[in-house]
Short mmCIF file of C-alpha atoms in Angstrom, two decimals:
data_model
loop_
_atom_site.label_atom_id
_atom_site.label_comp_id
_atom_site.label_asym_id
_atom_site.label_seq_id
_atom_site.Cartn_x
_atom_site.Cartn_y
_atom_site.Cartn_z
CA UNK A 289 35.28 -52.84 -94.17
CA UNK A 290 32.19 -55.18 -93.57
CA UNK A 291 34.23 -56.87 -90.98
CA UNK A 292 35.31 -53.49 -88.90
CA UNK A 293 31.97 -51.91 -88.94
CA UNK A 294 30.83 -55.86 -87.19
CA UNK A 295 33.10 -55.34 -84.84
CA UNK A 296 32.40 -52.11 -84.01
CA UNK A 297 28.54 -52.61 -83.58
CA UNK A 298 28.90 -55.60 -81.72
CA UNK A 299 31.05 -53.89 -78.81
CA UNK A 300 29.24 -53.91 -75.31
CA UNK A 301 28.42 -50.27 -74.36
CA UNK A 302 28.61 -48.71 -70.62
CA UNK A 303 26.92 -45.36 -70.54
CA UNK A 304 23.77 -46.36 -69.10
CA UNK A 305 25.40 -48.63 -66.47
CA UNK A 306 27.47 -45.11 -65.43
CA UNK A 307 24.75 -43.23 -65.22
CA UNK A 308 22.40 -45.32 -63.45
CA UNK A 309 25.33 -45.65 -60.68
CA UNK A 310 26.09 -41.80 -60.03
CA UNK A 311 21.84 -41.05 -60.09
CA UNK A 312 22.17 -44.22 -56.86
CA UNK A 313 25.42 -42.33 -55.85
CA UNK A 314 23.93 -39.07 -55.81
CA UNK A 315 20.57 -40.49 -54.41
CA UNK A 316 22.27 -41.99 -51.20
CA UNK A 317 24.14 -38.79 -50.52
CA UNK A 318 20.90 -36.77 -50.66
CA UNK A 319 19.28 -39.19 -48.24
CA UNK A 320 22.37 -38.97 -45.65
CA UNK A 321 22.30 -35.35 -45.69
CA UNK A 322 18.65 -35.57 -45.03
CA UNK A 323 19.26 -37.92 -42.41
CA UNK A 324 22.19 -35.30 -40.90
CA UNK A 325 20.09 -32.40 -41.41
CA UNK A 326 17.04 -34.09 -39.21
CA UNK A 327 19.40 -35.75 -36.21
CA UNK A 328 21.36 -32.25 -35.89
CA UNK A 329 18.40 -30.77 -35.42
CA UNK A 330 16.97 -33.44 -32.79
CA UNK A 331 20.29 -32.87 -30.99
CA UNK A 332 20.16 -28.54 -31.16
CA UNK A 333 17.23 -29.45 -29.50
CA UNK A 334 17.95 -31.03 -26.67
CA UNK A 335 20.31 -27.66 -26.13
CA UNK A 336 17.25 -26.28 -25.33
CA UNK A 337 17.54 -23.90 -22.15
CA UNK A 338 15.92 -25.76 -19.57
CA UNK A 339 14.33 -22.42 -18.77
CA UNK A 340 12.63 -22.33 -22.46
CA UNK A 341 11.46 -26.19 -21.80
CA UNK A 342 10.30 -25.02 -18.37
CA UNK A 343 8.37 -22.63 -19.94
CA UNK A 344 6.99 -24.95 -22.72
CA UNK A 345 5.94 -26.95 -20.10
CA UNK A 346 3.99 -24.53 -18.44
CA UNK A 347 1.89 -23.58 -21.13
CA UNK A 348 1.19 -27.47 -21.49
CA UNK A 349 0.19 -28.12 -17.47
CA UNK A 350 -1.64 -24.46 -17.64
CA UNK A 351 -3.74 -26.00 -21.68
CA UNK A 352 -4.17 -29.39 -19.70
CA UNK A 353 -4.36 -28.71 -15.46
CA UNK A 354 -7.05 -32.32 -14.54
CA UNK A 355 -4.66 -34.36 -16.55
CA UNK A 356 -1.44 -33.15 -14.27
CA UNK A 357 -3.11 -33.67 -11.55
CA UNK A 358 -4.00 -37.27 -11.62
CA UNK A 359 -0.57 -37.86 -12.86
CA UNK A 360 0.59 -35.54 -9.48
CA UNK A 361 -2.08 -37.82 -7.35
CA UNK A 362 -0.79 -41.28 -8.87
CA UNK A 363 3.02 -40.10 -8.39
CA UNK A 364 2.99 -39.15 -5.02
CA UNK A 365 1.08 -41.71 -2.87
CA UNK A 366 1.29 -39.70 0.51
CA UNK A 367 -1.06 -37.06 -1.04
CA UNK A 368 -3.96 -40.01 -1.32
CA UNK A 369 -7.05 -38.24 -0.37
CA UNK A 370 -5.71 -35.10 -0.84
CA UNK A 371 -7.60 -33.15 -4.15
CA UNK A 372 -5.77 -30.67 -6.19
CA UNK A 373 -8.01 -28.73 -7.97
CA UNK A 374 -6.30 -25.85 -8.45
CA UNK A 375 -2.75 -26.44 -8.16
CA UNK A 376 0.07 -27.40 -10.24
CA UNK A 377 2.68 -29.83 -9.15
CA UNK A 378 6.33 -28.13 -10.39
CA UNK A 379 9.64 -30.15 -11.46
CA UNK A 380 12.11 -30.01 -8.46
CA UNK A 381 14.30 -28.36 -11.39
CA UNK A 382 12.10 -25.59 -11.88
CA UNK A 383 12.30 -24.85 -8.54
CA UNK A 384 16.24 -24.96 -8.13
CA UNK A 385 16.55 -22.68 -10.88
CA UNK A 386 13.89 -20.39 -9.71
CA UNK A 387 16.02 -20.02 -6.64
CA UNK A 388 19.20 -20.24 -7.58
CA UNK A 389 19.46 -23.68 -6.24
CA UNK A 390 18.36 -22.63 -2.90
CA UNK A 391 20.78 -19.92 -2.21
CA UNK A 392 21.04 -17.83 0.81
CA UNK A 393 20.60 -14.84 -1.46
CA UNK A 394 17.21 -16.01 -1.86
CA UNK A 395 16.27 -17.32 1.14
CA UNK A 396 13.82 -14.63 3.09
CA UNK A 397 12.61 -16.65 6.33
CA UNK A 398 13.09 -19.80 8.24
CA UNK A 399 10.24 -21.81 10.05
CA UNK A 400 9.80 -24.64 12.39
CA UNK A 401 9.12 -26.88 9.22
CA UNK A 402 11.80 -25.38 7.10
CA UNK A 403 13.02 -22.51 4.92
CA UNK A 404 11.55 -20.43 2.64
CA UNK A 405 13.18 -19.01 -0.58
CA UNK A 406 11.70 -16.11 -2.93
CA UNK A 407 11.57 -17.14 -6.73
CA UNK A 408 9.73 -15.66 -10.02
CA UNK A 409 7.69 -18.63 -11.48
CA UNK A 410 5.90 -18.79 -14.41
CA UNK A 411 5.53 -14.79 -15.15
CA UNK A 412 4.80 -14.72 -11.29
CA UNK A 413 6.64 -13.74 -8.34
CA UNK A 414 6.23 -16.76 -5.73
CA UNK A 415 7.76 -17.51 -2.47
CA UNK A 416 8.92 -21.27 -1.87
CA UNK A 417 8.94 -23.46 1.62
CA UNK A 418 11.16 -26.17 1.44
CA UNK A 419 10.37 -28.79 4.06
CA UNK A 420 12.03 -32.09 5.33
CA UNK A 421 10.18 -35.64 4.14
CA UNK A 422 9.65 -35.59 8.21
CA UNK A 423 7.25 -32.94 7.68
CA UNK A 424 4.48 -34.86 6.01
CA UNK A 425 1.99 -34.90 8.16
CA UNK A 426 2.39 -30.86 8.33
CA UNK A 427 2.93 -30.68 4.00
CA UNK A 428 -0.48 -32.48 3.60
CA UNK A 429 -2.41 -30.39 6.00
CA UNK A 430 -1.23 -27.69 4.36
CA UNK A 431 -2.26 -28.79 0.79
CA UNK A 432 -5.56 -29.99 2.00
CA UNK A 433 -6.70 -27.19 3.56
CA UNK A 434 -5.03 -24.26 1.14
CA UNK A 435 -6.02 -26.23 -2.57
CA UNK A 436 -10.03 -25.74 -1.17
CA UNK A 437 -10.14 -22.77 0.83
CA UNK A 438 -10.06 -19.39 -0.79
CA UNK A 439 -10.04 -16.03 0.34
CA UNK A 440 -8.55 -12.92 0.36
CA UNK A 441 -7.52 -13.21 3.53
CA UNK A 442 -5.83 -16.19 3.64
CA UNK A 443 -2.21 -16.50 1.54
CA UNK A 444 -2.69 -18.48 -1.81
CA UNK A 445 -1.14 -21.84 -2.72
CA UNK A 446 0.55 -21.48 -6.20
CA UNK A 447 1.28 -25.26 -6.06
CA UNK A 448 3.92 -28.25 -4.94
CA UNK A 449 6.41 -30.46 -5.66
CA UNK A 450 7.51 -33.89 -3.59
CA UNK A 451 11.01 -35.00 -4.76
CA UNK A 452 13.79 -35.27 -2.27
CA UNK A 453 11.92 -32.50 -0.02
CA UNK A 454 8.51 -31.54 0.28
CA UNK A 455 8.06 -28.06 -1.44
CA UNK A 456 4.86 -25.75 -1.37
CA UNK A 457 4.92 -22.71 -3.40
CA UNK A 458 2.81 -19.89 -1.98
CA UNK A 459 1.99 -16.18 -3.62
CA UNK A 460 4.85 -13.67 -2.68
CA UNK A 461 3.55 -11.19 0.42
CA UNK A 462 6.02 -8.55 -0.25
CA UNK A 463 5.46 -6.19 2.75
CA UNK A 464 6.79 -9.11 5.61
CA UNK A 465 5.06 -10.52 8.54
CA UNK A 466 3.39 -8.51 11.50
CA UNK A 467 6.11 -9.59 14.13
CA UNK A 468 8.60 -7.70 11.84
CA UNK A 469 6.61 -4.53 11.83
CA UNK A 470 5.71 -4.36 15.13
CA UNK A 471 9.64 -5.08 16.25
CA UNK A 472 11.79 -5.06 13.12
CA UNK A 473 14.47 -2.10 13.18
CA UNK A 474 14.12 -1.71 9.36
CA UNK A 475 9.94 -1.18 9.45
CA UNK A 476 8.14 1.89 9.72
CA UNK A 477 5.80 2.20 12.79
CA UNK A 478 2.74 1.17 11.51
CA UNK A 479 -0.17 3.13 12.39
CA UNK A 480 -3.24 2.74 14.75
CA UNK A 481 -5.60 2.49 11.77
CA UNK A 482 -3.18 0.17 10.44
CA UNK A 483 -3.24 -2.23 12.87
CA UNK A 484 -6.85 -1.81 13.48
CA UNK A 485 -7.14 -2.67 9.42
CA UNK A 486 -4.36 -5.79 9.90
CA UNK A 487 -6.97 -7.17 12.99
CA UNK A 488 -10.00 -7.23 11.02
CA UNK A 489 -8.25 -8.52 8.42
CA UNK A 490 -6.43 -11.47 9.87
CA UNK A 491 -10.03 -11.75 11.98
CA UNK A 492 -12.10 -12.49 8.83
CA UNK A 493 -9.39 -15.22 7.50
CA UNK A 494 -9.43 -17.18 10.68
CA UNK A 495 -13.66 -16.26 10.84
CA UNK A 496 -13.65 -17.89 7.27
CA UNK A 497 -12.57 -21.05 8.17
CA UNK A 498 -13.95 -21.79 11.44
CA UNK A 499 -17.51 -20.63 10.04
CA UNK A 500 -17.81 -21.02 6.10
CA UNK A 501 -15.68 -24.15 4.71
CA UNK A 502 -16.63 -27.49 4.74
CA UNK A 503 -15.30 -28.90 6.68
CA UNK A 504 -14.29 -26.29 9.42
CA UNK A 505 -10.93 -26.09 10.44
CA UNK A 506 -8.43 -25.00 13.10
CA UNK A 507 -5.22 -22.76 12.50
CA UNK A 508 -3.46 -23.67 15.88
CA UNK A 509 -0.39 -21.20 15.31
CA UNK A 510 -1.86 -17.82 15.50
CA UNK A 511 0.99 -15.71 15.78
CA UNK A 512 2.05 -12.54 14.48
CA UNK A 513 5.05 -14.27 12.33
CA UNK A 514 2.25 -16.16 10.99
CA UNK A 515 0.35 -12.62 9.96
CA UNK A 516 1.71 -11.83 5.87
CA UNK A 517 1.29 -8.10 5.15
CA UNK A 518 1.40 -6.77 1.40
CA UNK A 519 2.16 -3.48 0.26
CA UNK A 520 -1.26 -1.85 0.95
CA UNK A 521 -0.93 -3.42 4.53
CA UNK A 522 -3.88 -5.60 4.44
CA UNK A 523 -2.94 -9.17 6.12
CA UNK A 524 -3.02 -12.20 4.71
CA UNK A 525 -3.18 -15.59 7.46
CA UNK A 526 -0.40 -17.87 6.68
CA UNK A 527 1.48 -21.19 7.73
CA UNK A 528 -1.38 -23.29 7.78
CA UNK A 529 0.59 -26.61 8.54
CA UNK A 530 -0.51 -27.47 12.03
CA UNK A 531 -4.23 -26.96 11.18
CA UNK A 532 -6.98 -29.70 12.14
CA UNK A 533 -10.12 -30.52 10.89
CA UNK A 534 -12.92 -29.44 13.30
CA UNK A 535 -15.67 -31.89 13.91
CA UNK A 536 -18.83 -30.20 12.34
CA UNK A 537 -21.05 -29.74 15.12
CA UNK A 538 -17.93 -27.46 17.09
CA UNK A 539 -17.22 -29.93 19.47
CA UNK A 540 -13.47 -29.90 20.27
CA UNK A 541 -11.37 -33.17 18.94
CA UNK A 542 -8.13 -34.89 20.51
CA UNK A 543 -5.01 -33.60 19.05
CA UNK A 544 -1.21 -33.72 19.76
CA UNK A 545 0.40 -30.45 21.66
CA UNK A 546 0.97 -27.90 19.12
CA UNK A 547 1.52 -24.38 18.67
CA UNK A 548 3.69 -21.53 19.66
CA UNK A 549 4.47 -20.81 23.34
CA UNK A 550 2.70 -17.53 24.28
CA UNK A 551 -0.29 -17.98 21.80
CA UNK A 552 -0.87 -21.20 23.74
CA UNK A 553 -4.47 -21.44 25.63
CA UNK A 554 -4.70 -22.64 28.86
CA UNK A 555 -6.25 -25.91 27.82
CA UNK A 556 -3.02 -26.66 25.94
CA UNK A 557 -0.56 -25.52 28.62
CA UNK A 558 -2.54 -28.36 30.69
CA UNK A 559 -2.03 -30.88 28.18
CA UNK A 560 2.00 -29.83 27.93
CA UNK A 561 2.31 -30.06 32.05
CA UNK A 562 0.82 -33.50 31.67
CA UNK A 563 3.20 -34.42 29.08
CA UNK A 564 6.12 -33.86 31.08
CA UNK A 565 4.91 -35.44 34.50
CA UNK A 566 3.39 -38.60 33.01
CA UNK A 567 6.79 -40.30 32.05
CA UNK A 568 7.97 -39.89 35.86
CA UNK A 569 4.87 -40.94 36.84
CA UNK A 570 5.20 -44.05 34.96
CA UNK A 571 8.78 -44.78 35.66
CA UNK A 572 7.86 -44.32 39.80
CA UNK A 573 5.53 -47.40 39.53
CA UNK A 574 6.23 -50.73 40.01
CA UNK A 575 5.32 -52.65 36.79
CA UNK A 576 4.77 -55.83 38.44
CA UNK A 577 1.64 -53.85 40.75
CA UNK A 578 -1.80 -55.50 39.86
CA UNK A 579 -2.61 -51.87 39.64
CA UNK A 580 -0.20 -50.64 37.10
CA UNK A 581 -2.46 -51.49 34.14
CA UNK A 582 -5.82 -49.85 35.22
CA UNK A 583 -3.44 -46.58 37.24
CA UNK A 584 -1.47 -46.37 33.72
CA UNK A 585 -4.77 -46.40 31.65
CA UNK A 586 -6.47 -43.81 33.71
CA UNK A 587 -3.64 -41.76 33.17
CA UNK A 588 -3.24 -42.11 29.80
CA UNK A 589 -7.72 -41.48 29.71
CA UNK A 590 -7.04 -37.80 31.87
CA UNK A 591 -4.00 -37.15 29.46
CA UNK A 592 -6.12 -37.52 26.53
CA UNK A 593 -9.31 -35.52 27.29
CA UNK A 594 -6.77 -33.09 28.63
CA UNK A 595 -5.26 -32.22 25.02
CA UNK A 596 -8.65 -31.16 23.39
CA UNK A 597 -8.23 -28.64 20.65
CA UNK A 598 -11.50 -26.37 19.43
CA UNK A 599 -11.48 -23.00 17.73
CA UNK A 600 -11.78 -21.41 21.10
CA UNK A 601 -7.37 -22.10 20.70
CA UNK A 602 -7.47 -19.67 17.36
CA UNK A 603 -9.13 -17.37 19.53
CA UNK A 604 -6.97 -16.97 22.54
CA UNK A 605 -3.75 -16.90 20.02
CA UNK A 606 -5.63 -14.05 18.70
CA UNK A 607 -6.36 -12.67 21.82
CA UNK A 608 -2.60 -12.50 22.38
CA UNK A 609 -1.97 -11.10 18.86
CA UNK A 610 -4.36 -8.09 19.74
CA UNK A 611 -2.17 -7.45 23.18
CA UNK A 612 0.84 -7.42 20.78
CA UNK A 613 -0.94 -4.73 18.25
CA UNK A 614 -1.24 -1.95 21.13
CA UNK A 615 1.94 -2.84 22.76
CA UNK A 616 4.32 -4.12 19.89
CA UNK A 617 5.79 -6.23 22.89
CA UNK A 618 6.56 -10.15 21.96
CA UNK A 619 4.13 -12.39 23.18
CA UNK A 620 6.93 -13.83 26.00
CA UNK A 621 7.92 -10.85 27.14
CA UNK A 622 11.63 -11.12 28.89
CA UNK A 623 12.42 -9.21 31.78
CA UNK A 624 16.28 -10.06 31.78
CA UNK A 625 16.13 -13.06 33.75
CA UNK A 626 14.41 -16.61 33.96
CA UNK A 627 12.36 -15.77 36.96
CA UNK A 628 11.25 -11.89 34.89
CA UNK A 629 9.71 -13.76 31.65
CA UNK A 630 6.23 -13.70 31.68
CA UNK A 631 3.50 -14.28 28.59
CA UNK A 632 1.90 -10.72 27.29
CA UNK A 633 -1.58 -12.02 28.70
CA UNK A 634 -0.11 -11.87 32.38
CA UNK A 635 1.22 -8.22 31.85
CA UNK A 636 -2.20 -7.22 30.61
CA UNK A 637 -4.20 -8.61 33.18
CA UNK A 638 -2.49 -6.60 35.68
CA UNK A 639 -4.54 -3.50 34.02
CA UNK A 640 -8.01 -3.15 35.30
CA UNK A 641 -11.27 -2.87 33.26
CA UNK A 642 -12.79 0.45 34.97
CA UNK A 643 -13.68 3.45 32.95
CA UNK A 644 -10.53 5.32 34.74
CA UNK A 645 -8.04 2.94 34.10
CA UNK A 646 -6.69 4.82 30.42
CA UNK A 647 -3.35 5.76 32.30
CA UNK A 648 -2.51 2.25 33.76
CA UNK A 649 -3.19 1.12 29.62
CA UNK A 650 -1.09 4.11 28.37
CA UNK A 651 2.19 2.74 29.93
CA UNK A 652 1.52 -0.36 28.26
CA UNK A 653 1.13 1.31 24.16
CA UNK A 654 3.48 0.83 21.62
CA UNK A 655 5.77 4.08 22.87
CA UNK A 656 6.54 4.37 19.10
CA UNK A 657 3.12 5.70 18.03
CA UNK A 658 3.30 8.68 20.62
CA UNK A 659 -0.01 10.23 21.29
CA UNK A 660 -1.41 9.53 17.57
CA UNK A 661 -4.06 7.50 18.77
CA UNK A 662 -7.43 6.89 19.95
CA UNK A 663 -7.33 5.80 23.76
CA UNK A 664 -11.46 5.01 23.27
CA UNK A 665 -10.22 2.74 20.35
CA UNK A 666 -6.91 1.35 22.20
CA UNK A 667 -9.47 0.44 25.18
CA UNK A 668 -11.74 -1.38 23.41
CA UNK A 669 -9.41 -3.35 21.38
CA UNK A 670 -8.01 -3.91 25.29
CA UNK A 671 -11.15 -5.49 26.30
CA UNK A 672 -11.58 -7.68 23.58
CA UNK A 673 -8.46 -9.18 23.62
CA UNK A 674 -9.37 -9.87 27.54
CA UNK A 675 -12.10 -11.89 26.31
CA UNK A 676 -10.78 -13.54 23.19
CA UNK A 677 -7.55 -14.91 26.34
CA UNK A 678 -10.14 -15.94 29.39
CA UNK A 679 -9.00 -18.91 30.73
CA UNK A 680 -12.48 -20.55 29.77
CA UNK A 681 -12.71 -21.77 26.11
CA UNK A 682 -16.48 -21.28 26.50
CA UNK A 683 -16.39 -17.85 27.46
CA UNK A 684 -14.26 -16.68 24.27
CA UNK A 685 -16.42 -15.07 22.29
CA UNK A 686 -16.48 -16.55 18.51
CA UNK A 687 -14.46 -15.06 15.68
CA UNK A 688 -17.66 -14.08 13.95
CA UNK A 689 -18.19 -11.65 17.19
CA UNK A 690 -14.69 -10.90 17.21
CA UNK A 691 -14.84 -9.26 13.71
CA UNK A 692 -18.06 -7.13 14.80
CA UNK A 693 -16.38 -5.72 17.75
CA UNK A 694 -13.51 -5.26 15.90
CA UNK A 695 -15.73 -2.81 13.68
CA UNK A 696 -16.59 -1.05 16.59
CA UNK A 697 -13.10 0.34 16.87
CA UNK A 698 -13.52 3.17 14.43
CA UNK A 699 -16.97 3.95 15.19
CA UNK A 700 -17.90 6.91 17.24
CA UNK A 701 -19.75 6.12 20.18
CA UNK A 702 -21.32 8.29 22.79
CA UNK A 703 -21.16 6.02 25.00
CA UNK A 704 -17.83 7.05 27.50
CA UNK A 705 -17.76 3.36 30.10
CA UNK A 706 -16.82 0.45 28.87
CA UNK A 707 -18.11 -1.08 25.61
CA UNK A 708 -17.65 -4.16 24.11
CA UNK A 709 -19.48 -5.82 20.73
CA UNK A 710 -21.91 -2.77 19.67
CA UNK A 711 -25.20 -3.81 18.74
CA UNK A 712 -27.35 -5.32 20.30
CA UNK A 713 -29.24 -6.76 17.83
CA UNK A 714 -25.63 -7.77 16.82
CA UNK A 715 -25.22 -9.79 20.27
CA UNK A 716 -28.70 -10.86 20.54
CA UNK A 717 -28.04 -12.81 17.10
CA UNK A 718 -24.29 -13.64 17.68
CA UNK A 719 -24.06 -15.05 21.38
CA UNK A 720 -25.68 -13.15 23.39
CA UNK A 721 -25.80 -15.46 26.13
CA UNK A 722 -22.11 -15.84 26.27
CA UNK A 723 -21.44 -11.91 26.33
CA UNK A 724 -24.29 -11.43 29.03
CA UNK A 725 -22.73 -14.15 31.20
CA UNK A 726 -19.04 -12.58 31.05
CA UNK A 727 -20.72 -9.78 33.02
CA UNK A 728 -20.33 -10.62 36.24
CA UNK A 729 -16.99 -12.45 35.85
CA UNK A 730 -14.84 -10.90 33.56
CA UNK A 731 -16.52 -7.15 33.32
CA UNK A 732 -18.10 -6.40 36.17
CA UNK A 733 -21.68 -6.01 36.04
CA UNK A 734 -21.51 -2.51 36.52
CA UNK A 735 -19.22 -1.34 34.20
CA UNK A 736 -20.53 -3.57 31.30
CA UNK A 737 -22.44 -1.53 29.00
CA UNK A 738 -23.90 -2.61 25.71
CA UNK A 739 -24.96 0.48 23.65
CA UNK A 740 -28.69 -0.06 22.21
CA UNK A 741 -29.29 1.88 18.93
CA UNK A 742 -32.47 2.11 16.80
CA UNK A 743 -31.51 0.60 13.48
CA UNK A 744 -32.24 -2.16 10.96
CA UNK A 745 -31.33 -5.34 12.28
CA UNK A 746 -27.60 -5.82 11.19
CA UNK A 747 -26.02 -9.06 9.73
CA UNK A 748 -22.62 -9.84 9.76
CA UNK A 749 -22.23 -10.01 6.08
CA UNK A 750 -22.86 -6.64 5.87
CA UNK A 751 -20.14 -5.70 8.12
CA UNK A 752 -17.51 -7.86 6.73
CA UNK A 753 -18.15 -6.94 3.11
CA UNK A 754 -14.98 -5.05 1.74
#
């Protein structure tokens, strides 16, 4: 018995051995399915809609704007020297799905630098110009001039994106341009006060940045495509790709030929006849001629100084834009052949400036508005587009004097011959010279009349206030 009870105690037991192997067992498989539960959620995540990440993303440029855009600045060299203080830059694929990968169901316009697509951004309603890399020079001076200059006349830069194509994402104008009001089928005719209202507007816009940013600057395509109306009708100045910096002391500065033919001021028309002759007149001479050089140079010296470009330009386009407000006629107008098309500034001039000559303007009124209008206010908006289009830049008046006549329109005057900018105290602080000496040549010295009124001396910040 001594023996078998030995033998039993002396037999090796495995209980604990078992047991510390399933507690490992068990241990590993909680550890996996940790493991499984954290890398299937790593990978739901990357199911994210790219609309959801989009709008994670958002929220992070919106919490953290300077540190995008020195990331924006150092990922897109061309912009160097261009600050964006207020912008965002946008992910190429935030912009595809915004529009529907560019689709023609969301494209609304098409420009001489490319297309533009409507798209809802961000919680905002936005409206998307897609241009060719070849457009640089036109995408920068865009950015430069619309990430500084604010106002409420002016359309708003939402922000940009450079991958593939150059993309600059504006505010959504939902009303159209001016050029589709005026001679759209699908528009209402807009009213006289209407356009009155859509003058002074665009007026102030382009009277904001010739006068109040630093530096000044020159639209060079006023047009009435270019004029944004929303859906109270108050315009908004758009397409600011062609603009120029404008040497601080208003002397004019040497540019390439730009703009829109019609809006074009004579200066420019000079520069574009030059353009064309001076490659024949270079090919005519014989390259071998001692002369060639110093002939060639002059040239090239008269070609230059001919192709000047001041804010007296911005001022004839507007000029024309005014002639297009009372007669809703294009600014080329086309009288069925080559030899009929003339500009809108040549059909106008044919109309005298005599207190007498209401019927010769009446034939030339939008026919759509009838007789719902003031011919007092239709004449005076006559004669100041006649001086915002004289063939002298120096004898435009400025936009600031533009905006005060412009007032005049819907003031009552007594006053029954011809008026034009309509205080005095207004003229004798805001060129008075230059009205006095259009007297003789554009107005006749006796049909000019300035209307003197006893009042506080008037600034123009008080009549440009909203």
């Amino acid at each position: 018995m001594n023996l078998f009870v030995a033998q039993r105690t002396s037999k090796p037991c495995y209980g604990g051995a078992i047991a510390g192997i399933s507690l490992a067992v068990l241990g590993v498989l909680f550890f996996a399915a940790c493991l499984y539960l954290v890398f299937d959620r790593k990978r739901k995540a990357h199911k994210i809609s790219p609309k959801d990440q989009f709008n994670r993303a958002a929220s992070d440029t919106a919490a953290k704007a300077p540190e995008s855009i020195d990331v924006a600045k150092r990922a897109s060299p061309s912009l160097a020297g261009v600050v964006v203080e207020r912008s965002f830059e946008f992910w190429y694929e935030e912009l595809a799905i915004a529009t529907k990968d560019f689709s023609l169901a969301n494209k609304i316009g098409e420009g001489g630098f490319g297309s533009v697509y409507y798209a809802e951004l961000r919680g905002e309603k936005a409206a998307i110009k897609k241009m060719d890399l070849k457009a640089k020079r036109e995408f920068v001076a865009e950015l430069r001039v619309l990430t500084h200059v604010h106002h409420q006349n002016l359309v708003r830069l939402i922000g940009y994106c450079v991958k593939g194509s150059l993309f600059l994402v504006y505010e959504y104008i939902d009303n159209g341009n001016l050029s589709q009001h005026l001679r759209g089928s699908g528009c209402d005719t807009l009213s006289w006060s209407s356009r009155v209202q859509i003058a002074v507007d665009s007026a102030r816009g382009l009277e904001y940045i010739h006068e109040h940013t630093t530096p000044a600057y020159i639209h060079r395509d006023i047009k009435s495509a270019n004029i944004l109306i929303d859906k109270d009708f108050r315009a908004k100045v758009a397409d600011f790709g062609l603009s120029k910096l404008a040497e601080v002391k208003g002397l004019s500065l040497q540019s390439r030929l730009v703009g829109t033919f019609g809006y074009m001021a004579p200066e420019l028309q000079i520069e574009l006849n030059l353009s064309l002759v001076f490659p024949y007149l270079m090919s005519s001479l014989p390259k071998k001629s001692q002369n060639f050089k110093a002939y060639s140079e002059k040239v090239l010296c008269r070609y230059a100084n001919c192709g000047t470009v001041s804010p007296k330009v911005d001022v004839y386009a507007f000029g024309v834009m005014l002639y297009e407000l009372i007669s809703a006629k294009a600014a080329v107008v086309d009288g069925g052949s080559t030899t009929d098309t003339k500009g809108l500034v040549g059909l106008f001039e044919q109309v005298p400036i005599l207190p007498d000559s209401n019927d010769d303007l009446r034939k030339l009124v939008d026919p759509r508005l009838g007789d719902n209008y003031p011919i007092e206010s239709v004449s005076k908006m006559f004669q100041l587009a006649k001086l915002c289009t004289h063939k002298k830049p120096e004898s435009r008046p400025s936009m600031r004097s533009v905006i005060v006549a412009l007032m005049a329109l819907s003031s009552p005057t007594k006053d029954s011959k011809i008026f034009v900018p309509h205080l005095e105290t207004e003229i004798l602080k805001y060129e008075y010279s230059m009205i006095k000496s259009m007297e003789t040549e554009v107005l006749g010295s006796e049909t000019f009349t300035v209307t003197s009124v006893e009042s506080e001396p008037y600034t123009i910040e008080e009549g440009i206030e909203d």
